[in-house]
Amino acid sequence: MEKPMGYVTKKDKLVLVLLTLFVMTLLLGVVYLTLTYSNRDQAYQTGVMLIDQVRGVLASNEKKEQSLVDSLKENYIAKAKAVSYIIDNVPGTETDIAEQIRIASLMSIDEIHIFDETGRIYAGTVPPYYGYTFDSGEQMAYFKPMLTNKALSMCQDVTPNTAEGKSMMYAICWSDTGKRMIQIGIEPRRLIEEMRTNEISDVIEGMPSYDGVDIIVAQSDTGEVIGSTMPNQVGNTLENLGLTPDESMLFDAVHFQRIVANRKSYCSARQMNDYSIVVVQDRGEVDRDVPLVLLMVFVYLMLSAILITLIVGRMAKHILAERINANTDPMTGFFNRRAYENDIAKLAALPREENLVYVSIDLNGLKAANDNLGHEACDKLICGAAECMEDCFGRNGKLYRIGGDEFVALIVCDEERLKKLLQGYTLSQKAWSENNDMELSTACGYVRASEFPNKSMTELAKLADERMYEAKSEHYRANGLDRRKR
């Protein structure tokens, strides 16, 4: 029957709904992209501004570092003079290495060297350096002016020493008698670096904070973070944070997007001398001005997706649970007879695995246990046997409970490995019996597929059962039991 004019069919409604959703999505997408691009550009401008602020702070910090070095030099010269005074006034100290080492330890000094008037080391805490002079190398030549001015005291910047290339700071002065020069050596780099790091860390952490904005300062050469407003990041590396430095950072600020600390972020970075400066801005905070209507639609779509996901998820779980229940023995968690028969049929249709082993297992004495101890004891024995099987065979194949106390293990292993598994299974039963004050015993019969390459899986199963029953009979004969009361 022809539809009247103006009648909207279900198909027409569906097309209309889809078209409306498409147009709305397209418009909202355009608005979203426009706003996010604008917010991104604004974020990058903010990043450049913050980088410039940090560069100013670091420049100021470097001046403070130089002031610290100058202070250290004054302190080291004072220590050199103190050592000189002790050597001048304590007889025997000049040639007593042990006493010199003790003095160095008390004054937190690493080395003491005593020079004669010609600039040659003739005593001190490091005998291998004896004989070195101001002409022995560039580092030592720094102190040559001492030879022409006995009123002079000098302290060298951190420099690799002549003998070992070890980074040291040396301070030197003439003794009051003018007969010798006293030089002390200290390894201060670690102290300076730690103080510098701590200062930068404190400065960065103390900078004004903004929601979703973090500042990171790292060493340019190693990428090690030495200051950050992000918690627990000092000592980390830019590489670990996904912020590997770019060579172009040397010339200008670079901008990129990364996932930092599990947050999608806008990043701006610039290199300054020994430092890499990175500003990280959380995109969630940057884009929070997206119109409310867009957010509402987004939430609606998300809720719909979540609802659909929940429904589909529940259906999938239900189907999976039904499938598991249909193929799993509830007492042991092993595959049941249905799963066993399906797997045997699949194996029969596939090329035979040479190392496939069919193991038939049956509990010994279960009827007697049922008569004497009851059903609960029987269940405990069945579960105990399953535990032992899982412990020994589980990682090598699949386990099935195909009857009350009848089990099958289909495993893949070579003959040597099989022997170890069976030995382990015997020991596992023994341990279980001791721990539970109950006798757990099973009869096993196994057949390797390689023994009978032309037999079917059904025939292999029959052979394994026969061997299992032989083992069971042998068990009852050995223990003087009646098979019928098993």
XYZ file of N, CA and C in Angstrom, residues 340 344 348 352 356 358 360 410 445-449 451-467:
90
model
N 37.211 -31.895 27.183
C 38.131 -32.990 26.833
C 37.775 -33.597 25.480
N 40.071 -33.533 22.156
C 40.510 -34.783 21.530
C 40.128 -34.792 20.049
N 42.717 -34.905 16.916
C 42.628 -35.978 15.923
C 42.692 -35.434 14.502
N 50.098 -34.908 14.233
C 50.435 -35.351 15.577
C 51.710 -34.672 16.075
N 53.816 -35.185 22.259
C 52.547 -35.223 22.980
C 52.506 -36.458 23.878
N 49.891 -38.513 26.580
C 48.552 -38.683 27.156
C 48.738 -39.390 28.502
N 46.824 -40.738 31.875
C 45.561 -41.108 32.528
C 45.834 -41.273 34.015
N 47.004 -33.790 29.139
C 47.573 -33.778 27.800
C 48.725 -32.793 27.815
N 48.979 -43.803 34.176
C 49.400 -44.527 32.988
C 49.555 -43.539 31.859
N 50.662 -43.588 31.169
C 50.868 -42.601 30.115
C 51.360 -43.268 28.840
N 51.070 -42.587 27.741
C 51.512 -43.053 26.431
C 52.071 -41.850 25.684
N 53.264 -42.012 25.140
C 53.843 -40.985 24.291
C 53.366 -41.202 22.855
N 52.983 -40.146 22.193
C 52.494 -40.276 20.819
C 53.546 -40.881 19.909
N 55.445 -43.283 20.538
C 55.500 -44.742 20.666
C 54.651 -45.417 19.574
N 53.499 -44.802 19.293
C 52.542 -45.393 18.359
C 52.104 -44.318 17.370
N 52.945 -43.956 16.449
C 52.640 -42.840 15.545
C 51.419 -43.079 14.656
N 51.017 -44.334 14.500
C 49.884 -44.607 13.613
C 48.555 -44.783 14.345
N 48.580 -44.724 15.641
C 47.336 -44.916 16.402
C 46.602 -43.590 16.564
N 45.285 -43.669 16.661
C 44.461 -42.481 16.847
C 44.519 -42.025 18.292
N 43.966 -40.850 18.536
C 43.937 -40.331 19.895
C 43.092 -41.223 20.797
N 42.011 -41.771 20.246
C 41.164 -42.672 21.039
C 41.935 -43.921 21.435
N 42.731 -44.425 20.523
C 43.523 -45.622 20.815
C 44.623 -45.314 21.839
N 45.224 -44.124 21.712
C 46.242 -43.734 22.698
C 45.616 -43.610 24.091
N 44.400 -43.055 24.145
C 43.711 -42.911 25.426
C 43.425 -44.286 26.034
N 43.020 -45.225 25.194
C 42.722 -46.576 25.689
C 43.979 -47.244 26.231
N 45.087 -47.065 25.531
C 46.348 -47.634 26.003
C 46.782 -47.019 27.335
N 46.621 -45.702 27.455
C 46.998 -45.018 28.700
C 46.125 -45.512 29.849
N 44.824 -45.732 29.575
C 43.928 -46.266 30.617
C 44.375 -47.666 31.041
N 44.716 -48.476 30.078
C 45.158 -49.832 30.414
C 46.392 -49.799 31.302
N 47.340 -48.942 30.964
C 48.543 -48.825 31.778
C 48.228 -48.258 33.161
